[in-house]
PDB file of C-alpha atoms in Angstrom:
ATOM      1  CA  MET O   1     -28.589  71.074  18.615  1.00 93.00           C
ATOM      2  CA  LEU O   2     -28.931  72.980  21.013  1.00 96.00           C
ATOM      3  CA  GLU O   3     -31.100  76.364  21.620  1.00 97.00           C
ATOM      4  CA  ALA O   4     -32.309  79.121  23.976  1.00 97.00           C
ATOM      5  CA  ARG O   5     -36.020  80.802  23.379  1.00 97.00           C
ATOM      6  CA  ALA O   6     -36.456  83.722  25.372  1.00 97.00           C
ATOM      7  CA  VAL O   7     -34.303  82.875  28.135  1.00 96.00           C
ATOM      8  CA  ASN O   8     -33.904  85.129  31.296  1.00 95.00           C
ATOM      9  CA  PHE O   9     -32.909  83.609  34.707  1.00 95.00           C
ATOM     10  CA  ALA O  10     -31.721  84.990  38.239  1.00 92.00           C
ATOM     11  CA  TYR O  11     -30.730  83.138  41.257  1.00 86.00           C
ATOM     12  CA  THR O  12     -32.497  82.716  44.480  1.00 75.00           C
ATOM     13  CA  ARG O  13     -32.930  86.223  45.113  1.00 72.00           C
ATOM     14  CA  GLY O  14     -30.934  87.411  42.783  1.00 72.00           C
ATOM     15  CA  GLU O  15     -30.182  90.122  40.347  1.00 79.00           C
ATOM     16  CA  PRO O  16     -30.815  88.611  36.611  1.00 84.00           C
ATOM     17  CA  VAL O  17     -27.932  87.008  35.295  1.00 91.00           C
ATOM     18  CA  ILE O  18     -29.857  85.829  31.876  1.00 95.00           C
ATOM     19  CA  HIS O  19     -32.087  88.436  29.327  1.00 94.00           C
ATOM     20  CA  ASP O  20     -33.453  87.694  26.461  1.00 95.00           C
ATOM     21  CA  ILE O  21     -31.709  84.431  25.130  1.00 96.00           C
ATOM     22  CA  ASN O  22     -32.356  83.386  21.834  1.00 97.00           C
ATOM     23  CA  LEU O  23     -29.636  80.732  20.301  1.00 96.00           C
ATOM     24  CA  THR O  24     -29.169  77.884  18.203  1.00 97.00           C
ATOM     25  CA  ILE O  25     -26.114  75.441  18.471  1.00 97.00           C
ATOM     26  CA  GLN O  26     -26.076  73.479  15.211  1.00 96.00           C
ATOM     27  CA  ASP O  27     -24.333  69.448  15.282  1.00 96.00           C
ATOM     28  CA  GLY O  28     -20.855  69.927  14.920  1.00 96.00           C
ATOM     29  CA  GLU O  29     -19.904  73.168  15.446  1.00 98.00           C
ATOM     30  CA  PHE O  30     -16.250  74.946  16.728  1.00 98.00           C
ATOM     31  CA  ILE O  31     -17.292  77.717  19.614  1.00 98.00           C
ATOM     32  CA  ALA O  32     -16.435  79.981  21.667  1.00 97.00           C
ATOM     33  CA  LEU O  33     -18.103  81.728  23.828  1.00 97.00           C
ATOM     34  CA  LEU O  34     -16.260  84.843  25.236  1.00 97.00           C
ATOM     35  CA  GLY O  35     -17.368  87.800  27.950  1.00 95.00           C
ATOM     36  CA  HIS O  36     -15.542  88.774  31.367  1.00 93.00           C
ATOM     37  CA  ASN O  37     -16.085  87.245  34.362  1.00 90.00           C
ATOM     38  CA  GLY O  38     -20.132  87.857  35.128  1.00 89.00           C
ATOM     39  CA  SER O  39     -21.130  88.144  31.930  1.00 93.00           C
ATOM     40  CA  GLY O  40     -23.132  84.914  31.924  1.00 93.00           C
ATOM     41  CA  LYS O  41     -21.510  82.366  29.939  1.00 93.00           C
ATOM     42  CA  THR O  42     -21.204  80.603  32.186  1.00 91.00           C
ATOM     43  CA  THR O  43     -24.820  80.136  33.859  1.00 93.00           C
ATOM     44  CA  LEU O  44     -25.228  79.991  29.581  1.00 95.00           C
ATOM     45  CA  THR O  45     -23.343  76.550  30.184  1.00 94.00           C
ATOM     46  CA  ARG O  46     -24.982  75.168  33.216  1.00 93.00           C
ATOM     47  CA  LEU O  47     -28.580  76.042  31.772  1.00 95.00           C
ATOM     48  CA  PHE O  48     -28.348  73.604  29.144  1.00 95.00           C
ATOM     49  CA  MET O  49     -26.528  70.312  31.206  1.00 93.00           C
ATOM     50  CA  ALA O  50     -29.810  71.204  33.081  1.00 93.00           C
ATOM     51  CA  LEU O  51     -27.938  72.540  35.825  1.00 91.00           C
ATOM     52  CA  CYS O  52     -30.354  74.822  36.321  1.00 91.00           C
ATOM     53  CA  HIS O  53     -33.457  75.915  34.458  1.00 94.00           C
ATOM     54  CA  PRO O  54     -34.736  78.966  33.381  1.00 94.00           C
ATOM     55  CA  ARG O  55     -37.079  81.742  34.485  1.00 92.00           C
ATOM     56  CA  SER O  56     -38.280  82.365  31.583  1.00 94.00           C
ATOM     57  CA  GLY O  57     -38.368  80.565  28.136  1.00 96.00           C
ATOM     58  CA  VAL O  58     -37.311  77.740  27.077  1.00 97.00           C
ATOM     59  CA  ILE O  59     -34.098  75.760  26.997  1.00 97.00           C
ATOM     60  CA  ALA O  60     -34.248  72.483  24.174  1.00 97.00           C
ATOM     61  CA  VAL O  61     -31.738  69.215  23.203  1.00 95.00           C
ATOM     62  CA  ASP O  62     -32.364  67.738  20.739  1.00 94.00           C
ATOM     63  CA  GLY O  63     -35.758  69.778  20.061  1.00 93.00           C
ATOM     64  CA  ASP O  64     -36.796  68.454  23.796  1.00 94.00           C
ATOM     65  CA  ASP O  65     -37.234  70.962  26.215  1.00 95.00           C
ATOM     66  CA  ILE O  66     -35.339  69.842  29.991  1.00 96.00           C
ATOM     67  CA  ALA O  67     -37.375  72.401  31.984  1.00 93.00           C
ATOM     68  CA  LYS O  68     -37.837  68.847  33.724  1.00 92.00           C
ATOM     69  CA  MET O  69     -35.085  66.882  33.134  1.00 93.00           C
ATOM     70  CA  GLU O  70     -31.627  66.493  35.625  1.00 92.00           C
ATOM     71  CA  PRO O  71     -28.327  66.706  35.161  1.00 89.00           C
ATOM     72  CA  ALA O  72     -28.248  62.950  34.475  1.00 86.00           C
ATOM     73  CA  ASP O  73     -30.540  62.842  31.368  1.00 90.00           C
ATOM     74  CA  LEU O  74     -27.817  64.442  28.967  1.00 91.00           C
ATOM     75  CA  VAL O  75     -24.620  62.596  30.080  1.00 84.00           C
ATOM     76  CA  ASP O  76     -25.084  60.798  26.427  1.00 82.00           C
ATOM     77  CA  LYS O  77     -26.119  64.110  24.696  1.00 92.00           C
ATOM     78  CA  ILE O  78     -23.621  66.731  26.518  1.00 94.00           C
ATOM     79  CA  GLY O  79     -20.378  66.506  27.768  1.00 91.00           C
ATOM     80  CA  TYR O  80     -18.922  69.291  30.782  1.00 90.00           C
ATOM     81  CA  VAL O  81     -15.292  69.585  31.560  1.00 88.00           C
ATOM     82  CA  PHE O  82     -14.695  71.719  34.243  1.00 84.00           C
ATOM     83  CA  GLN O  83     -11.905  74.224  34.719  1.00 79.00           C
ATOM     84  CA  ASN O  84     -10.064  72.455  37.456  1.00 82.00           C
ATOM     85  CA  PRO O  85      -9.366  69.065  36.200  1.00 82.00           C
ATOM     86  CA  ASP O  86      -8.632  67.757  39.993  1.00 85.00           C
ATOM     87  CA  LEU O  87     -12.843  68.090  40.323  1.00 82.00           C
ATOM     88  CA  GLN O  88     -13.491  65.763  38.507  1.00 82.00           C
ATOM     89  CA  ILE O  89     -10.901  62.630  39.606  1.00 91.00           C
ATOM     90  CA  LEU O  90     -12.517  60.290  41.600  1.00 92.00           C
ATOM     91  CA  GLU O  91     -10.895  57.183  41.016  1.00 95.00           C
ATOM     92  CA  ASP O  92      -7.317  55.435  40.685  1.00 95.00           C
ATOM     93  CA  THR O  93      -6.170  54.825  37.451  1.00 97.00           C
ATOM     94  CA  VAL O  94      -6.493  56.555  34.155  1.00 96.00           C
ATOM     95  CA  PHE O  95      -8.859  53.582  32.355  1.00 96.00           C
ATOM     96  CA  ASP O  96     -11.105  53.494  35.252  1.00 96.00           C
ATOM     97  CA  GLU O  97     -11.504  57.356  35.321  1.00 95.00           C
ATOM     98  CA  ILE O  98     -12.354  57.410  32.253  1.00 95.00           C
ATOM     99  CA  ALA O  99     -14.683  54.263  32.508  1.00 95.00           C
ATOM    100  CA  TYR O 100     -16.493  55.841  35.660  1.00 93.00           C
ATOM    101  CA  GLY O 101     -19.311  57.260  33.385  1.00 90.00           C
ATOM    102  CA  PRO O 102     -20.400  54.390  31.466  1.00 91.00           C
ATOM    103  CA  ARG O 103     -20.267  52.052  33.853  1.00 93.00           C
ATOM    104  CA  THR O 104     -22.581  54.616  36.298  1.00 89.00           C
ATOM    105  CA  ARG O 105     -24.630  54.065  33.035  1.00 87.00           C
ATOM    106  CA  LYS O 106     -24.619  50.361  33.370  1.00 89.00           C
ATOM    107  CA  VAL O 107     -22.682  49.703  30.431  1.00 90.00           C
ATOM    108  CA  ALA O 108     -21.924  46.544  29.497  1.00 93.00           C
ATOM    109  CA  GLU O 109     -18.111  46.023  30.411  1.00 93.00           C
ATOM    110  CA  THR O 110     -17.061  44.843  26.996  1.00 92.00           C
ATOM    111  CA  ASP O 111     -18.683  48.114  25.612  1.00 92.00           C
ATOM    112  CA  VAL O 112     -17.218  49.386  28.630  1.00 93.00           C
ATOM    113  CA  ALA O 113     -13.315  48.434  26.823  1.00 93.00           C
ATOM    114  CA  ARG O 114     -13.733  49.844  23.750  1.00 91.00           C
ATOM    115  CA  HIS O 115     -15.180  53.268  24.501  1.00 89.00           C
ATOM    116  CA  VAL O 116     -12.541  53.849  26.884  1.00 93.00           C
ATOM    117  CA  GLU O 117     -10.006  53.102  24.253  1.00 92.00           C
ATOM    118  CA  ALA O 118     -11.229  55.387  21.817  1.00 87.00           C
ATOM    119  CA  ALA O 119     -11.161  57.746  24.122  1.00 88.00           C
ATOM    120  CA  MET O 120      -7.749  57.493  25.607  1.00 90.00           C
ATOM    121  CA  GLU O 121      -6.256  57.159  21.857  1.00 87.00           C
ATOM    122  CA  ALA O 122      -8.563  60.295  21.048  1.00 79.00           C
ATOM    123  CA  THR O 123      -6.602  62.461  23.741  1.00 83.00           C
ATOM    124  CA  GLY O 124      -3.049  60.510  23.031  1.00 84.00           C
ATOM    125  CA  LEU O 125      -3.648  59.084  26.909  1.00 92.00           C
ATOM    126  CA  THR O 126      -3.070  55.074  26.087  1.00 93.00           C
ATOM    127  CA  GLU O 127      -0.200  54.753  27.449  1.00 95.00           C
ATOM    128  CA  LEU O 128      -0.661  56.049  30.891  1.00 96.00           C
ATOM    129  CA  ARG O 129      -3.338  53.806  30.899  1.00 96.00           C
ATOM    130  CA  ASN O 130      -2.610  52.942  34.441  1.00 96.00           C
ATOM    131  CA  ALA O 131      -1.586  55.651  35.730  1.00 96.00           C
ATOM    132  CA  TYR O 132      -2.706  57.061  39.213  1.00 97.00           C
ATOM    133  CA  PRO O 133      -4.581  60.454  37.822  1.00 95.00           C
ATOM    134  CA  ARG O 134      -3.483  62.796  40.535  1.00 94.00           C
ATOM    135  CA  LEU O 135      -0.516  62.644  39.643  1.00 94.00           C
ATOM    136  CA  LEU O 136      -0.771  63.544  36.127  1.00 93.00           C
ATOM    137  CA  SER O 137       0.363  66.532  34.714  1.00 87.00           C
ATOM    138  CA  PHE O 138      -1.440  69.504  34.624  1.00 83.00           C
ATOM    139  CA  GLY O 139      -2.214  69.469  30.848  1.00 82.00           C
ATOM    140  CA  GLN O 140      -2.831  65.426  30.834  1.00 87.00           C
ATOM    141  CA  LYS O 141      -5.483  65.737  33.416  1.00 89.00           C
ATOM    142  CA  ARG O 142      -6.694  67.876  31.169  1.00 84.00           C
ATOM    143  CA  ARG O 143      -7.085  65.376  29.118  1.00 86.00           C
ATOM    144  CA  LEU O 144      -8.643  63.351  30.876  1.00 92.00           C
ATOM    145  CA  GLY O 145     -11.027  64.870  32.077  1.00 90.00           C
ATOM    146  CA  VAL O 146     -11.942  65.633  27.803  1.00 88.00           C
ATOM    147  CA  ALA O 147     -11.364  61.678  27.405  1.00 90.00           C
ATOM    148  CA  ALA O 148     -13.765  60.623  30.563  1.00 92.00           C
ATOM    149  CA  ALA O 149     -16.345  62.867  29.043  1.00 89.00           C
ATOM    150  CA  LEU O 150     -16.022  61.319  25.179  1.00 86.00           C
ATOM    151  CA  ALA O 151     -16.711  57.848  26.526  1.00 88.00           C
ATOM    152  CA  LEU O 152     -20.399  58.918  27.175  1.00 87.00           C
ATOM    153  CA  ASN O 153     -20.685  59.637  23.691  1.00 85.00           C
ATOM    154  CA  PRO O 154     -21.668  62.975  24.201  1.00 90.00           C
ATOM    155  CA  LYS O 155     -23.199  64.890  20.627  1.00 93.00           C
ATOM    156  CA  THR O 156     -22.045  68.431  22.373  1.00 95.00           C
ATOM    157  CA  LEU O 157     -18.791  69.060  24.704  1.00 94.00           C
ATOM    158  CA  ILE O 158     -18.711  71.585  26.674  1.00 95.00           C
ATOM    159  CA  LEU O 159     -15.199  72.980  27.839  1.00 93.00           C
ATOM    160  CA  ASP O 160     -14.402  75.859  30.376  1.00 90.00           C
ATOM    161  CA  GLU O 161     -11.196  77.819  30.356  1.00 87.00           C
ATOM    162  CA  ILE O 162      -9.411  74.692  29.908  1.00 83.00           C
ATOM    163  CA  THR O 163      -6.237  76.081  28.027  1.00 82.00           C
ATOM    164  CA  ASN O 164      -5.499  78.449  31.483  1.00 78.00           C
ATOM    165  CA  GLY O 165      -2.685  76.664  33.217  1.00 71.00           C
ATOM    166  CA  GLN O 166      -0.578  75.263  30.416  1.00 74.00           C
ATOM    167  CA  ASP O 167       2.194  75.834  28.266  1.00 77.00           C
ATOM    168  CA  SER O 168       2.697  76.545  24.708  1.00 80.00           C
ATOM    169  CA  LEU O 169       2.971  72.995  24.320  1.00 80.00           C
ATOM    170  CA  GLU O 170      -0.220  71.520  26.136  1.00 76.00           C
ATOM    171  CA  GLN O 171      -2.249  74.144  24.762  1.00 82.00           C
ATOM    172  CA  GLU O 172      -1.181  72.881  20.807  1.00 83.00           C
ATOM    173  CA  ARG O 173      -2.183  69.944  22.193  1.00 80.00           C
ATOM    174  CA  ILE O 174      -5.285  69.839  23.560  1.00 82.00           C
ATOM    175  CA  MET O 175      -6.438  72.312  20.774  1.00 88.00           C
ATOM    176  CA  HIS O 176      -5.450  69.850  18.420  1.00 86.00           C
ATOM    177  CA  TYR O 177      -7.039  67.028  20.265  1.00 84.00           C
ATOM    178  CA  LEU O 178     -10.919  68.647  20.184  1.00 89.00           C
ATOM    179  CA  ARG O 179     -10.269  70.068  16.160  1.00 92.00           C
ATOM    180  CA  GLU O 180      -9.416  66.329  15.721  1.00 89.00           C
ATOM    181  CA  ILE O 181     -12.840  65.395  17.305  1.00 88.00           C
ATOM    182  CA  ASN O 182     -15.047  67.692  15.959  1.00 93.00           C
ATOM    183  CA  GLU O 183     -13.966  67.916  12.432  1.00 94.00           C
ATOM    184  CA  LYS O 184     -13.434  64.048  12.019  1.00 90.00           C
ATOM    185  CA  ARG O 185     -16.432  62.547  14.791  1.00 88.00           C
ATOM    186  CA  GLY O 186     -18.716  65.870  14.278  1.00 93.00           C
ATOM    187  CA  ILE O 187     -18.456  66.418  17.848  1.00 93.00           C
ATOM    188  CA  THR O 188     -20.214  69.880  18.928  1.00 97.00           C
ATOM    189  CA  ILE O 189     -17.039  71.893  20.175  1.00 97.00           C
ATOM    190  CA  ILE O 190     -18.151  75.143  22.840  1.00 97.00           C
ATOM    191  CA  LEU O 191     -15.127  76.202  24.536  1.00 96.00           C
ATOM    192  CA  ILE O 192     -15.180  78.589  27.212  1.00 95.00           C
ATOM    193  CA  THR O 193     -12.288  81.198  27.297  1.00 94.00           C
ATOM    194  CA  HIS O 194     -10.530  84.154  27.886  1.00 92.00           C
ATOM    195  CA  ASP O 195      -7.784  83.787  25.589  1.00 92.00           C
ATOM    196  CA  MET O 196      -8.685  85.128  22.035  1.00 93.00           C
ATOM    197  CA  GLU O 197      -5.785  83.471  20.589  1.00 91.00           C
ATOM    198  CA  ILE O 198      -7.288  80.526  20.386  1.00 92.00           C
ATOM    199  CA  ALA O 199     -10.520  81.817  19.754  1.00 94.00           C
ATOM    200  CA  ALA O 200      -9.358  83.145  16.219  1.00 92.00           C
ATOM    201  CA  ARG O 201      -7.979  79.901  15.470  1.00 91.00           C
ATOM    202  CA  TYR O 202      -9.725  77.327  16.251  1.00 94.00           C
ATOM    203  CA  ALA O 203     -13.377  78.537  16.215  1.00 96.00           C
ATOM    204  CA  LYS O 204     -15.659  78.153  13.575  1.00 96.00           C
ATOM    205  CA  ARG O 205     -18.090  80.518  15.544  1.00 97.00           C
ATOM    206  CA  THR O 206     -17.821  83.243  18.877  1.00 97.00           C
ATOM    207  CA  LEU O 207     -20.796  84.037  20.951  1.00 98.00           C
ATOM    208  CA  VAL O 208     -19.705  86.685  23.517  1.00 98.00           C
ATOM    209  CA  MET O 209     -22.270  87.616  26.361  1.00 97.00           C
ATOM    210  CA  HIS O 210     -21.949  90.865  27.801  1.00 96.00           C
ATOM    211  CA  ARG O 211     -24.170  92.048  30.765  1.00 94.00           C
ATOM    212  CA  GLY O 212     -27.027  88.608  30.781  1.00 94.00           C
ATOM    213  CA  LYS O 213     -26.871  89.373  27.395  1.00 96.00           C
ATOM    214  CA  LEU O 214     -25.747  88.014  23.836  1.00 97.00           C
ATOM    215  CA  ALA O 215     -24.045  90.990  22.712  1.00 97.00           C
ATOM    216  CA  PHE O 216     -22.108  89.301  19.380  1.00 97.00           C
ATOM    217  CA  ASP O 217     -22.559  86.531  17.359  1.00 97.00           C
ATOM    218  CA  GLY O 218     -20.570  85.347  14.192  1.00 97.00           C
ATOM    219  CA  MET O 219     -16.948  84.030  12.415  1.00 95.00           C
ATOM    220  CA  PRO O 220     -14.157  85.197  14.598  1.00 93.00           C
ATOM    221  CA  ALA O 221     -13.030  87.690  11.316  1.00 89.00           C
ATOM    222  CA  GLU O 222     -15.948  89.503  12.577  1.00 93.00           C
ATOM    223  CA  LEU O 223     -15.802  89.766  15.865  1.00 95.00           C
ATOM    224  CA  PHE O 224     -11.947  90.957  14.938  1.00 92.00           C
ATOM    225  CA  ASP O 225     -12.265  92.728  12.517  1.00 88.00           C
ATOM    226  CA  GLY O 226     -11.601  96.322  14.158  1.00 86.00           C
ATOM    227  CA  THR O 227     -15.228  97.884  14.573  1.00 92.00           C
ATOM    228  CA  LYS O 228     -15.944  95.519  17.377  1.00 94.00           C
ATOM    229  CA  PRO O 229     -16.175  96.945  20.945  1.00 95.00           C
ATOM    230  CA  LEU O 230     -13.518  94.418  22.344  1.00 95.00           C
ATOM    231  CA  GLU O 231     -12.261  96.659  25.314  1.00 93.00           C
ATOM    232  CA  ASN O 232     -16.204  97.166  26.355  1.00 95.00           C
ATOM    233  CA  TRP O 233     -17.173  93.645  25.973  1.00 96.00           C
ATOM    234  CA  GLY O 234     -14.013  92.840  28.374  1.00 94.00           C
ATOM    235  CA  LEU O 235     -12.553  91.284  25.870  1.00 95.00           C
ATOM    236  CA  TYR O 236      -8.771  92.025  23.164  1.00 92.00           C
ATOM    237  CA  ARG O 237      -8.049  91.537  19.336  1.00 90.00           C
ATOM    238  CA  PRO O 238      -5.820  88.974  19.115  1.00 88.00           C
ATOM    239  CA  THR O 239      -1.726  90.295  19.149  1.00 84.00           C
ATOM    240  CA  VAL O 240      -1.626  88.120  15.930  1.00 79.00           C
ATOM    241  CA  LEU O 241      -4.113  89.754  14.064  1.00 81.00           C
ATOM    242  CA  THR O 242      -3.066  93.431  14.691  1.00 80.00           C
ATOM    243  CA  LEU O 243       0.180  92.343  13.738  1.00 83.00           C
ATOM    244  CA  ALA O 244      -0.614  91.415  10.244  1.00 75.00           C
ATOM    245  CA  GLY O 245      -3.293  94.253  10.071  1.00 75.00           C
ATOM    246  CA  ALA O 246      -0.692  96.651  10.777  1.00 80.00           C
ATOM    247  CA  LEU O 247       1.290  94.906   7.758  1.00 81.00           C
ATOM    248  CA  ASN O 248      -1.378  94.215   5.993  1.00 80.00           C
ATOM    249  CA  LEU O 249      -1.384  91.010   5.225  1.00 77.00           C
ATOM    250  CA  LYS O 250      -4.662  87.911   6.501  1.00 78.00           C
ATOM    251  CA  ALA O 251      -2.795  85.541   8.857  1.00 73.00           C
ATOM    252  CA  ASP O 252      -5.435  83.214  11.829  1.00 70.00           C
ATOM    253  CA  ASN O 253      -1.445  82.853  13.758  1.00 70.00           C
ATOM    254  CA  ALA O 254       1.875  82.784  13.843  1.00 73.00           C
ATOM    255  CA  ALA O 255       3.481  80.555  12.157  1.00 74.00           C
ATOM    256  CA  GLU O 256       0.818  81.614   9.334  1.00 79.00           C
ATOM    257  CA  LEU O 257       2.253  84.773   9.443  1.00 77.00           C
ATOM    258  CA  VAL O 258       5.479  84.088   9.598  1.00 80.00           C
ATOM    259  CA  ALA O 259       5.857  81.931   6.173  1.00 82.00           C
ATOM    260  CA  LYS O 260       3.666  85.669   4.684  1.00 81.00           C
ATOM    261  CA  ILE O 261       6.601  87.537   6.119  1.00 84.00           C
ATOM    262  CA  GLU O 262       9.289  85.819   4.600  1.00 81.00           C
ATOM    263  CA  ARG O 263       7.952  85.495   1.108  1.00 85.00           C
ATOM    264  CA  ARG O 264       7.403  88.718   1.451  1.00 82.00           C
ATOM    265  CA  ALA O 265      10.604  89.406   2.034  1.00 80.00           C
ATOM    266  CA  GLY O 266      11.854  87.029  -0.834  1.00 76.00           C
ATOM    267  CA  GLY O 267       9.627  89.140  -3.004  1.00 65.00           C
ATOM    268  CA  LYS O 268       6.804  86.147  -2.942  1.00 57.00           C
ATOM    269  CA  ALA O 269       4.214  88.239  -1.481  1.00 50.00           C
TER     270      ALA O 269
END
């Protein structure tokens, strides 16, 4: 469980970027963290990772105040996947890249192998175990970042814009993996994204940051119901939901909408 209690933060000699945040994230949630650039969403996740610490208030992980902790103290609790996958590549094979974290934690090599095999299987990288990571496709590198984080068995994964720069097939693949590990392994997913289609389709809860404050906390259906000031928050309503609303239908994705239109055309809707 992650908690922010009356949290405020400003970078050295800078303007405050986080204002009085109160938030609880339960184990096993799938959350889309939304907001325009500079809204504070990335800073909030950095606070949860102990990459920086609040000026006031408390950040707690599993009930423990992390004010005196460093990121290394939390690697078995929270994994972070960067927006640029190349920033995380350190080794010469996919296997060794995924094994890097457990090995630095002095995990026994037999257990390292077990963790790596499970992480590769979960992310569809088993056949690429001996491949040179920097020669992988962009989408494969994204999955490699997820696998490297999974190998440390974290309870929570924070992922920064991991669907950026991917075609629809790669997006579908990585989001399928995330949904699967969330549902089957109970791993909490916090997805930082500017893609409202992804947020609406996969997230069970949406958090919106605006000017350093938590502007919205609720279900995607509520966020995109047409009554919220999305443009003021730097967001937009997903095209599928807009079309579905215009047709007086309910659909969370394009395939579902097309199916309902076809049923209606055939007199079944």
